mmCIF file of N, CA and C in Angstrom:
data_model
loop_
_atom_site.group_PDB
_atom_site.id
_atom_site.type_symbol
_atom_site.label_atom_id
_atom_site.label_comp_id
_atom_site.label_asym_id
_atom_site.label_seq_id
_atom_site.Cartn_x
_atom_site.Cartn_y
_atom_site.Cartn_z
ATOM 1 N N MET M 68 88.913 104.796 128.485
ATOM 2 C CA MET M 68 88.568 104.273 127.168
ATOM 3 C C MET M 68 88.778 105.152 125.950
ATOM 4 N N ASP M 69 88.679 106.403 126.275
ATOM 5 C CA ASP M 69 88.891 107.488 125.208
ATOM 6 C C ASP M 69 90.241 107.204 124.543
ATOM 7 N N TYR M 70 91.186 106.899 125.243
ATOM 8 C CA TYR M 70 92.616 106.758 124.674
ATOM 9 C C TYR M 70 92.490 105.638 123.680
ATOM 10 N N LEU M 71 91.867 104.560 123.985
ATOM 11 C CA LEU M 71 91.851 103.343 123.069
ATOM 12 C C LEU M 71 91.039 103.645 121.828
ATOM 13 N N GLN M 72 89.955 104.280 122.030
ATOM 14 C CA GLN M 72 89.207 104.678 120.847
ATOM 15 C C GLN M 72 89.902 105.639 119.850
ATOM 16 N N GLN M 73 90.638 106.528 120.424
ATOM 17 C CA GLN M 73 91.434 107.447 119.658
ATOM 18 C C GLN M 73 92.578 106.754 118.906
ATOM 19 N N LYS M 74 93.233 105.765 119.718
ATOM 20 C CA LYS M 74 94.220 104.967 119.107
ATOM 21 C C LYS M 74 93.654 104.238 117.872
ATOM 22 N N GLN M 75 92.538 103.561 118.020
ATOM 23 C CA GLN M 75 92.012 102.847 116.930
ATOM 24 C C GLN M 75 91.683 103.734 115.784
ATOM 25 N N THR M 76 91.125 104.856 116.028
ATOM 26 C CA THR M 76 90.811 105.907 115.011
ATOM 27 C C THR M 76 91.976 106.363 114.190
ATOM 28 N N ASP M 77 93.071 106.630 115.055
ATOM 29 C CA ASP M 77 94.339 107.076 114.409
ATOM 30 C C ASP M 77 94.971 106.091 113.525
ATOM 31 N N ILE M 78 95.032 104.826 113.938
ATOM 32 C CA ILE M 78 95.642 103.598 113.254
ATOM 33 C C ILE M 78 94.901 103.504 111.924
ATOM 34 N N ILE M 79 93.504 103.490 111.958
ATOM 35 C CA ILE M 79 92.822 103.238 110.811
ATOM 36 C C ILE M 79 92.957 104.316 109.757
ATOM 37 N N ALA M 80 92.871 105.514 110.266
ATOM 38 C CA ALA M 80 93.073 106.710 109.415
ATOM 39 C C ALA M 80 94.542 106.678 108.788
ATOM 40 N N ASN M 81 95.574 106.382 109.540
ATOM 41 C CA ASN M 81 96.810 106.316 108.926
ATOM 42 C C ASN M 81 97.069 105.193 107.953
ATOM 43 N N VAL M 82 96.532 104.071 108.249
ATOM 44 C CA VAL M 82 96.721 102.902 107.273
ATOM 45 C C VAL M 82 95.958 103.282 105.990
ATOM 46 N N LEU M 83 94.725 103.797 106.088
ATOM 47 C CA LEU M 83 93.938 104.181 104.893
ATOM 48 C C LEU M 83 94.707 105.289 104.101
ATOM 49 N N ALA M 84 95.207 106.276 104.782
ATOM 50 C CA ALA M 84 96.098 107.343 104.180
ATOM 51 C C ALA M 84 97.202 106.836 103.493
ATOM 52 N N TYR M 85 97.971 105.915 104.037
ATOM 53 C CA TYR M 85 99.109 105.324 103.503
ATOM 54 C C TYR M 85 98.795 104.595 102.215
ATOM 55 N N PHE M 86 97.735 103.933 102.082
ATOM 56 C CA PHE M 86 97.510 103.078 100.983
ATOM 57 C C PHE M 86 96.707 103.775 99.875
ATOM 58 N N SER M 87 96.052 104.874 100.227
ATOM 59 C CA SER M 87 95.037 105.395 99.217
ATOM 60 C C SER M 87 95.590 105.790 97.891
ATOM 61 N N ALA M 88 96.677 106.366 97.824
ATOM 62 C CA ALA M 88 97.336 106.781 96.476
ATOM 63 C C ALA M 88 97.759 105.516 95.726
ATOM 64 N N ARG M 89 98.274 104.597 96.277
ATOM 65 C CA ARG M 89 98.643 103.357 95.623
ATOM 66 C C ARG M 89 97.523 102.529 95.199
ATOM 67 N N MET M 90 96.382 102.563 95.962
ATOM 68 C CA MET M 90 95.180 101.786 95.580
ATOM 69 C C MET M 90 94.639 102.221 94.267
ATOM 70 N N ALA M 91 94.912 103.544 93.967
ATOM 71 C CA ALA M 91 94.296 104.155 92.788
ATOM 72 C C ALA M 91 95.168 103.742 91.530
ATOM 73 N N THR M 92 96.488 103.539 91.728
ATOM 74 C CA THR M 92 97.347 103.234 90.553
ATOM 75 C C THR M 92 97.699 101.744 90.573
ATOM 76 N N ASP M 93 97.716 101.025 91.585
ATOM 77 C CA ASP M 93 98.242 99.621 91.600
ATOM 78 C C ASP M 93 97.507 98.780 92.653
ATOM 79 N N PRO M 94 96.204 98.631 92.415
ATOM 80 C CA PRO M 94 95.285 97.795 93.351
ATOM 81 C C PRO M 94 95.887 96.364 93.465
ATOM 82 N N HIS M 95 96.331 95.767 92.441
ATOM 83 C CA HIS M 95 96.865 94.422 92.504
ATOM 84 C C HIS M 95 98.130 94.297 93.326
ATOM 85 N N GLY M 96 99.000 95.180 93.334
ATOM 86 C CA GLY M 96 100.218 95.244 94.106
ATOM 87 C C GLY M 96 99.850 95.528 95.526
ATOM 88 N N VAL M 97 98.944 96.421 95.782
ATOM 89 C CA VAL M 97 98.564 96.719 97.250
ATOM 90 C C VAL M 97 97.790 95.451 97.769
ATOM 91 N N LEU M 98 97.033 94.789 96.992
ATOM 92 C CA LEU M 98 96.334 93.630 97.493
ATOM 93 C C LEU M 98 97.311 92.538 97.850
ATOM 94 N N ARG M 99 98.348 92.298 97.064
ATOM 95 C CA ARG M 99 99.399 91.323 97.446
ATOM 96 C C ARG M 99 100.074 91.760 98.776
ATOM 97 N N GLN M 100 100.442 92.996 98.833
ATOM 98 C CA GLN M 100 101.163 93.504 100.118
ATOM 99 C C GLN M 100 100.130 93.310 101.231
ATOM 100 N N VAL M 101 98.997 93.717 101.197
ATOM 101 C CA VAL M 101 98.017 93.731 102.329
ATOM 102 C C VAL M 101 97.755 92.164 102.675
ATOM 103 N N ASP M 102 97.580 91.284 101.721
ATOM 104 C CA ASP M 102 97.209 89.952 102.018
ATOM 105 C C ASP M 102 98.502 89.308 102.901
ATOM 106 N N ALA M 103 99.642 89.567 102.462
ATOM 107 C CA ALA M 103 100.849 89.108 103.068
ATOM 108 C C ALA M 103 100.862 89.651 104.519
ATOM 109 N N GLU M 104 100.678 90.897 104.729
ATOM 110 C CA GLU M 104 100.589 91.568 106.041
ATOM 111 C C GLU M 104 99.441 90.997 106.916
ATOM 112 N N LEU M 105 98.255 90.832 106.260
ATOM 113 C CA LEU M 105 97.294 90.221 107.135
ATOM 114 C C LEU M 105 97.539 88.791 107.580
ATOM 115 N N GLN M 106 98.095 88.046 106.689
ATOM 116 C CA GLN M 106 98.491 86.658 107.016
ATOM 117 C C GLN M 106 99.373 86.762 108.323
ATOM 118 N N SER M 107 100.340 87.573 108.234
ATOM 119 C CA SER M 107 101.259 87.659 109.348
ATOM 120 C C SER M 107 100.636 88.144 110.683
ATOM 121 N N LEU M 108 99.760 89.159 110.512
ATOM 122 C CA LEU M 108 99.010 89.713 111.662
ATOM 123 C C LEU M 108 98.030 88.769 112.266
ATOM 124 N N TYR M 109 97.365 87.890 111.554
ATOM 125 C CA TYR M 109 96.508 86.914 112.040
ATOM 126 C C TYR M 109 97.286 85.800 112.790
ATOM 127 N N VAL M 110 98.375 85.520 112.362
ATOM 128 C CA VAL M 110 99.279 84.441 113.008
ATOM 129 C C VAL M 110 99.686 85.076 114.387
ATOM 130 N N ARG M 111 100.138 86.303 114.263
ATOM 131 C CA ARG M 111 100.720 86.982 115.439
ATOM 132 C C ARG M 111 99.602 87.188 116.495
ATOM 133 N N TYR M 112 98.396 87.532 115.999
ATOM 134 C CA TYR M 112 97.245 87.734 116.795
ATOM 135 C C TYR M 112 96.915 86.439 117.651
ATOM 136 N N GLY M 113 97.090 85.316 116.973
ATOM 137 C CA GLY M 113 96.816 84.091 117.668
ATOM 138 C C GLY M 113 97.878 83.531 118.657
ATOM 139 N N ASN M 114 99.106 84.178 118.425
ATOM 140 C CA ASN M 114 100.239 83.782 119.288
ATOM 141 C C ASN M 114 100.302 84.707 120.495
ATOM 142 N N ASP M 115 99.318 84.775 121.256
ATOM 143 C CA ASP M 115 99.387 85.747 122.362
ATOM 144 C C ASP M 115 99.393 84.921 123.728
ATOM 145 N N TRP M 116 100.394 84.150 123.813
ATOM 146 C CA TRP M 116 100.559 83.278 124.979
ATOM 147 C C TRP M 116 100.882 83.984 126.321
ATOM 148 N N THR M 117 101.704 85.034 126.247
ATOM 149 C CA THR M 117 101.990 85.747 127.439
ATOM 150 C C THR M 117 101.150 86.989 127.688
ATOM 151 N N GLY M 118 100.345 87.326 126.700
ATOM 152 C CA GLY M 118 99.574 88.535 126.731
ATOM 153 C C GLY M 118 100.130 89.788 126.203
ATOM 154 N N ARG M 119 99.486 90.493 125.410
ATOM 155 C CA ARG M 119 99.842 91.789 124.881
ATOM 156 C C ARG M 119 99.382 92.837 125.730
ATOM 157 N N GLY M 120 98.272 92.735 126.352
ATOM 158 C CA GLY M 120 97.611 93.810 127.048
ATOM 159 C C GLY M 120 96.595 94.437 126.219
ATOM 160 N N ILE M 121 95.802 95.343 126.811
ATOM 161 C CA ILE M 121 94.644 95.893 126.122
ATOM 162 C C ILE M 121 95.112 96.893 124.987
ATOM 163 N N VAL M 122 96.218 97.535 125.284
ATOM 164 C CA VAL M 122 96.782 98.450 124.252
ATOM 165 C C VAL M 122 97.172 97.704 123.025
ATOM 166 N N GLY M 123 98.028 96.610 123.318
ATOM 167 C CA GLY M 123 98.541 95.828 122.243
ATOM 168 C C GLY M 123 97.457 95.208 121.397
ATOM 169 N N ASP M 124 96.341 94.616 122.085
ATOM 170 C CA ASP M 124 95.295 94.006 121.368
ATOM 171 C C ASP M 124 94.535 95.031 120.532
ATOM 172 N N THR M 125 94.280 96.245 121.151
ATOM 173 C CA THR M 125 93.507 97.364 120.388
ATOM 174 C C THR M 125 94.320 97.672 119.191
ATOM 175 N N THR M 126 95.671 97.903 119.298
ATOM 176 C CA THR M 126 96.541 98.239 118.156
ATOM 177 C C THR M 126 96.458 97.170 117.058
ATOM 178 N N GLN M 127 96.568 95.972 117.468
ATOM 179 C CA GLN M 127 96.564 94.774 116.475
ATOM 180 C C GLN M 127 95.186 94.763 115.784
ATOM 181 N N GLU M 128 94.136 94.823 116.575
ATOM 182 C CA GLU M 128 92.805 94.716 115.999
ATOM 183 C C GLU M 128 92.498 95.825 114.962
ATOM 184 N N ALA M 129 92.912 97.074 115.439
ATOM 185 C CA ALA M 129 92.688 98.221 114.580
ATOM 186 C C ALA M 129 93.416 98.076 113.205
ATOM 187 N N THR M 130 94.674 97.603 113.254
ATOM 188 C CA THR M 130 95.471 97.399 112.083
ATOM 189 C C THR M 130 94.850 96.344 111.217
ATOM 190 N N ILE M 131 94.481 95.253 111.796
ATOM 191 C CA ILE M 131 93.772 94.279 111.006
ATOM 192 C C ILE M 131 92.538 94.823 110.404
ATOM 193 N N ALA M 132 91.687 95.548 111.159
ATOM 194 C CA ALA M 132 90.494 96.043 110.531
ATOM 195 C C ALA M 132 90.794 97.045 109.382
ATOM 196 N N ALA M 133 91.774 97.908 109.580
ATOM 197 C CA ALA M 133 92.148 98.817 108.540
ATOM 198 C C ALA M 133 92.636 98.048 107.253
ATOM 199 N N LEU M 134 93.393 97.082 107.448
ATOM 200 C CA LEU M 134 93.960 96.418 106.282
ATOM 201 C C LEU M 134 92.802 95.596 105.601
ATOM 202 N N GLU M 135 91.964 95.083 106.330
ATOM 203 C CA GLU M 135 90.795 94.434 105.727
ATOM 204 C C GLU M 135 89.995 95.414 104.896
ATOM 205 N N GLY M 136 89.853 96.638 105.345
ATOM 206 C CA GLY M 136 89.159 97.716 104.576
ATOM 207 C C GLY M 136 89.886 98.069 103.337
ATOM 208 N N VAL M 137 91.311 98.060 103.444
ATOM 209 C CA VAL M 137 92.049 98.388 102.243
ATOM 210 C C VAL M 137 91.936 97.140 101.280
ATOM 211 N N ARG M 138 91.956 95.901 101.697
ATOM 212 C CA ARG M 138 91.819 94.722 101.010
ATOM 213 C C ARG M 138 90.423 94.782 100.189
ATOM 214 N N ALA M 139 89.359 95.149 100.879
ATOM 215 C CA ALA M 139 88.061 95.162 100.298
ATOM 216 C C ALA M 139 87.980 96.350 99.152
ATOM 217 N N GLU M 140 88.580 97.449 99.403
ATOM 218 C CA GLU M 140 88.672 98.466 98.415
ATOM 219 C C GLU M 140 89.438 98.089 97.200
ATOM 220 N N CYS M 141 90.483 97.370 97.424
ATOM 221 C CA CYS M 141 91.277 96.832 96.306
ATOM 222 C C CYS M 141 90.595 95.829 95.412
ATOM 223 N N LEU M 142 89.845 94.966 96.133
ATOM 224 C CA LEU M 142 89.008 94.042 95.372
ATOM 225 C C LEU M 142 87.926 94.706 94.633
ATOM 226 N N SER M 143 87.329 95.761 95.253
ATOM 227 C CA SER M 143 86.230 96.523 94.550
ATOM 228 C C SER M 143 86.793 97.180 93.344
ATOM 229 N N ARG M 144 88.038 97.763 93.440
ATOM 230 C CA ARG M 144 88.498 98.484 92.242
ATOM 231 C C ARG M 144 88.926 97.519 91.091
ATOM 232 N N ILE M 145 89.494 96.360 91.505
ATOM 233 C CA ILE M 145 89.961 95.333 90.525
ATOM 234 C C ILE M 145 88.601 94.878 89.850
ATOM 235 N N HIS M 146 87.566 94.649 90.595
ATOM 236 C CA HIS M 146 86.290 94.114 90.022
ATOM 237 C C HIS M 146 85.622 95.180 89.049
ATOM 238 N N ASP M 147 85.716 96.520 89.479
ATOM 239 C CA ASP M 147 85.154 97.446 88.715
ATOM 240 C C ASP M 147 86.010 97.733 87.361
ATOM 241 N N ALA M 148 87.332 97.539 87.481
ATOM 242 C CA ALA M 148 88.178 97.733 86.324
ATOM 243 C C ALA M 148 87.942 96.497 85.285
ATOM 244 N N ALA M 149 87.709 95.333 85.892
ATOM 245 C CA ALA M 149 87.389 94.190 85.048
ATOM 246 C C ALA M 149 86.058 94.375 84.334
ATOM 247 N N LYS M 150 85.132 94.870 85.049
ATOM 248 C CA LYS M 150 83.797 95.056 84.530
ATOM 249 C C LYS M 150 83.855 96.189 83.348
ATOM 250 N N ALA M 151 84.670 97.119 83.561
ATOM 251 C CA ALA M 151 84.740 98.231 82.569
ATOM 252 C C ALA M 151 85.395 97.788 81.284
ATOM 253 N N SER M 152 86.285 96.783 81.504
ATOM 254 C CA SER M 152 87.079 96.318 80.266
ATOM 255 C C SER M 152 86.195 95.609 79.280
#
């Protein structure tokens, strides 16, 4: 189980690192990108007819969780910017 936990941690850290700089400068653009990716991931998550296995499920769930975190951060930044205006 340590492998799966480490895999989740790595995926979440990498996704957050990938989007962190862009969130600061273009939260609207990141939000559009993340929403499209999440839509695709949720469809793919539901299409598990033959089974991905525990590693595939862990990877997909961690990616979705990380992108939901990025989405929440973008919405927060957009809200804060609108409030400051």
